[in-house]
């Protein structure tokens, strides 16, 4: 049986002593404790890596990282934000990810004449430099079970614009506070 240890300052713990303690508590020798770098620190480190596609300079940059599927609400958001994009020439929205809705999203971008404003990046092995270098993260899902984007954005100090879903409400209201 393996257990994972997450949290701050885990690198300073004596893993051998913890393994012994857990074995005694569970009355089993078949226990191993793995220690992982704290979630936020890992995101911050990865955000320092080189961003594959550079953002345009002097633009207000929005960013999303998600599976391109209907429940993510991207087509709806592109249609709803079309007027805003046309009023603000310096607004860009970069979307990382791929999925079954890619062609519908491309059609919405073309239909609204936003080819140079809403940019599909495809899958990115490391989205964190994009998060870090954006002005705003957008999450427009119809529903979300566990939106990691809130925690990832918080780790990098980037605000999130989100539709109201039950999980977003829990996190933002403070019933599931994000504490760094």
GROMACS .gro file of C-alpha atoms in nm:
model
  180
    1UNK     CA    1   0.000   0.000   0.000
    2UNK     CA    2   0.139   0.343  -0.096
    3UNK     CA    3   0.055   0.673   0.069
    4UNK     CA    4   0.139   1.014  -0.069
    5UNK     CA    5   0.243   1.303   0.147
    6UNK     CA    6   0.159   1.648   0.017
    7UNK     CA    7   0.213   1.982   0.184
    8UNK     CA    8   0.462   2.245   0.274
    9UNK     CA    9   0.814   2.163   0.388
   10UNK     CA   10   0.779   1.792   0.311
   11UNK     CA   11   1.135   1.786   0.183
   12UNK     CA   12   1.261   1.835   0.542
   13UNK     CA   13   1.073   1.538   0.689
   14UNK     CA   14   1.242   1.216   0.787
   15UNK     CA   15   1.057   0.976   0.555
   16UNK     CA   16   1.206   0.666   0.724
   17UNK     CA   17   1.061   0.768   1.062
   18UNK     CA   18   0.723   0.846   0.903
   19UNK     CA   19   0.720   0.510   0.723
   20UNK     CA   20   0.788   0.337   1.055
   21UNK     CA   21   0.510   0.532   1.227
   22UNK     CA   22   0.257   0.453   0.954
   23UNK     CA   23   0.353   0.084   0.955
   24UNK     CA   24   0.292   0.072   1.330
   25UNK     CA   25  -0.039   0.260   1.303
   26UNK     CA   26  -0.167   0.034   1.024
   27UNK     CA   27  -0.006  -0.277   1.172
   28UNK     CA   28   0.138  -0.365   0.832
   29UNK     CA   29   0.488  -0.390   0.691
   30UNK     CA   30   0.355  -0.343   0.337
   31UNK     CA   31   0.336   0.038   0.358
   32UNK     CA   32   0.542   0.295   0.172
   33UNK     CA   33   0.518   0.671   0.206
   34UNK     CA   34   0.604   0.879  -0.099
   35UNK     CA   35   0.688   1.245  -0.058
   36UNK     CA   36   0.589   1.489  -0.331
   37UNK     CA   37   0.695   1.846  -0.381
   38UNK     CA   38   0.416   2.078  -0.268
   39UNK     CA   39   0.161   2.141  -0.542
   40UNK     CA   40   0.203   2.519  -0.557
   41UNK     CA   41   0.582   2.505  -0.557
   42UNK     CA   42   0.577   2.258  -0.844
   43UNK     CA   43   0.348   2.485  -1.050
   44UNK     CA   44   0.568   2.787  -0.981
   45UNK     CA   45   0.879   2.596  -1.091
   46UNK     CA   46   0.714   2.473  -1.411
   47UNK     CA   47   0.591   2.825  -1.490
   48UNK     CA   48   0.954   2.937  -1.523
   49UNK     CA   49   1.008   2.716  -1.827
   50UNK     CA   50   1.000   2.857  -2.180
   51UNK     CA   51   0.660   2.923  -2.332
   52UNK     CA   52   0.638   2.759  -2.676
   53UNK     CA   53   0.422   3.026  -2.842
   54UNK     CA   54   0.484   3.380  -2.725
   55UNK     CA   55   0.194   3.613  -2.654
   56UNK     CA   56   0.162   3.932  -2.856
   57UNK     CA   57   0.317   4.229  -2.682
   58UNK     CA   58   0.101   4.515  -2.556
   59UNK     CA   59  -0.212   4.300  -2.545
   60UNK     CA   60  -0.444   4.205  -2.262
   61UNK     CA   61  -0.404   3.828  -2.262
   62UNK     CA   62  -0.670   3.582  -2.152
   63UNK     CA   63  -0.583   3.215  -2.125
   64UNK     CA   64  -0.769   2.886  -2.090
   65UNK     CA   65  -0.634   2.534  -2.059
   66UNK     CA   66  -0.895   2.263  -2.099
   67UNK     CA   67  -1.024   1.973  -2.300
   68UNK     CA   68  -1.208   2.113  -2.602
   69UNK     CA   69  -1.544   1.956  -2.526
   70UNK     CA   70  -1.898   2.093  -2.522
   71UNK     CA   71  -1.928   2.110  -2.141
   72UNK     CA   72  -1.639   2.360  -2.133
   73UNK     CA   73  -1.865   2.626  -2.290
   74UNK     CA   74  -1.603   2.772  -2.524
   75UNK     CA   75  -1.833   2.818  -2.827
   76UNK     CA   76  -2.088   2.997  -2.608
   77UNK     CA   77  -1.817   3.222  -2.464
   78UNK     CA   78  -1.669   3.309  -2.804
   79UNK     CA   79  -2.015   3.408  -2.932
   80UNK     CA   80  -2.090   3.606  -2.616
   81UNK     CA   81  -1.756   3.789  -2.613
   82UNK     CA   82  -1.743   3.874  -2.986
   83UNK     CA   83  -1.853   4.237  -2.936
   84UNK     CA   84  -1.599   4.286  -2.659
   85UNK     CA   85  -1.321   4.156  -2.881
   86UNK     CA   86  -1.422   4.394  -3.160
   87UNK     CA   87  -1.428   4.694  -2.924
   88UNK     CA   88  -1.088   4.613  -2.775
   89UNK     CA   89  -0.824   4.552  -3.042
   90UNK     CA   90  -0.564   4.466  -2.779
   91UNK     CA   91  -0.763   4.173  -2.632
   92UNK     CA   92  -0.641   3.817  -2.705
   93UNK     CA   93  -0.762   3.479  -2.582
   94UNK     CA   94  -0.523   3.185  -2.607
   95UNK     CA   95  -0.675   2.843  -2.554
   96UNK     CA   96  -0.457   2.538  -2.484
   97UNK     CA   97  -0.602   2.192  -2.529
   98UNK     CA   98  -0.763   1.963  -2.781
   99UNK     CA   99  -1.077   1.757  -2.807
  100UNK     CA  100  -1.395   1.677  -2.996
  101UNK     CA  101  -1.520   2.038  -3.010
  102UNK     CA  102  -1.209   2.177  -3.182
  103UNK     CA  103  -1.377   2.221  -3.521
  104UNK     CA  104  -1.690   2.381  -3.368
  105UNK     CA  105  -1.468   2.622  -3.177
  106UNK     CA  106  -1.275   2.706  -3.495
  107UNK     CA  107  -1.609   2.766  -3.672
  108UNK     CA  108  -1.722   3.003  -3.393
  109UNK     CA  109  -1.392   3.191  -3.419
  110UNK     CA  110  -1.430   3.226  -3.798
  111UNK     CA  111  -1.802   3.314  -3.779
  112UNK     CA  112  -1.722   3.599  -3.539
  113UNK     CA  113  -1.417   3.713  -3.741
  114UNK     CA  114  -1.186   3.655  -3.445
  115UNK     CA  115  -0.913   3.453  -3.620
  116UNK     CA  116  -0.642   3.689  -3.494
  117UNK     CA  117  -0.798   3.737  -3.148
  118UNK     CA  118  -0.885   3.385  -3.026
  119UNK     CA  119  -0.589   3.154  -3.079
  120UNK     CA  120  -0.603   2.777  -3.039
  121UNK     CA  121  -0.267   2.649  -2.915
  122UNK     CA  122  -0.341   2.277  -2.916
  123UNK     CA  123  -0.218   2.052  -2.638
  124UNK     CA  124   0.066   2.197  -2.432
  125UNK     CA  125   0.289   1.968  -2.227
  126UNK     CA  126   0.341   2.251  -1.979
  127UNK     CA  127   0.065   2.515  -1.967
  128UNK     CA  128   0.205   2.695  -1.662
  129UNK     CA  129   0.419   2.953  -1.845
  130UNK     CA  130   0.099   3.052  -2.030
  131UNK     CA  131  -0.091   3.085  -1.702
  132UNK     CA  132   0.187   3.294  -1.551
  133UNK     CA  133   0.219   3.528  -1.850
  134UNK     CA  134  -0.152   3.592  -1.893
  135UNK     CA  135  -0.357   3.874  -1.743
  136UNK     CA  136  -0.668   3.666  -1.685
  137UNK     CA  137  -0.759   3.297  -1.686
  138UNK     CA  138  -1.100   3.210  -1.828
  139UNK     CA  139  -1.309   2.912  -1.716
  140UNK     CA  140  -1.653   2.917  -1.882
  141UNK     CA  141  -1.766   2.559  -1.819
  142UNK     CA  142  -2.130   2.461  -1.786
  143UNK     CA  143  -2.024   2.239  -1.494
  144UNK     CA  144  -1.697   2.140  -1.326
  145UNK     CA  145  -1.636   1.864  -1.074
  146UNK     CA  146  -1.294   1.982  -0.950
  147UNK     CA  147  -1.164   2.286  -1.138
  148UNK     CA  148  -0.789   2.272  -1.085
  149UNK     CA  149  -0.761   2.594  -1.284
  150UNK     CA  150  -0.857   2.793  -0.972
  151UNK     CA  151  -0.571   2.646  -0.772
  152UNK     CA  152  -0.323   2.671  -1.060
  153UNK     CA  153  -0.415   3.036  -1.120
  154UNK     CA  154  -0.396   3.116  -0.750
  155UNK     CA  155  -0.049   2.961  -0.729
  156UNK     CA  156   0.068   3.198  -1.004
  157UNK     CA  157  -0.126   3.505  -0.890
  158UNK     CA  158  -0.350   3.526  -1.197
  159UNK     CA  159  -0.720   3.616  -1.155
  160UNK     CA  160  -0.990   3.385  -1.291
  161UNK     CA  161  -1.305   3.482  -1.480
  162UNK     CA  162  -1.550   3.194  -1.435
  163UNK     CA  163  -1.906   3.095  -1.492
  164UNK     CA  164  -2.097   3.011  -1.177
  165UNK     CA  165  -2.079   2.638  -1.120
  166UNK     CA  166  -2.130   2.466  -0.786
  167UNK     CA  167  -1.758   2.392  -0.750
  168UNK     CA  168  -1.659   2.747  -0.848
  169UNK     CA  169  -1.908   2.880  -0.593
  170UNK     CA  170  -1.758   2.660  -0.319
  171UNK     CA  171  -1.403   2.766  -0.392
  172UNK     CA  172  -1.472   3.136  -0.439
  173UNK     CA  173  -1.715   3.167  -0.144
  174UNK     CA  174  -1.449   3.041   0.094
  175UNK     CA  175  -1.616   2.714   0.190
  176UNK     CA  176  -1.318   2.551   0.019
  177UNK     CA  177  -1.058   2.824   0.073
  178UNK     CA  178  -0.743   2.839  -0.135
  179UNK     CA  179  -0.464   2.900   0.112
  180UNK     CA  180  -0.105   2.938   0.006
   0.00000   0.00000   0.00000
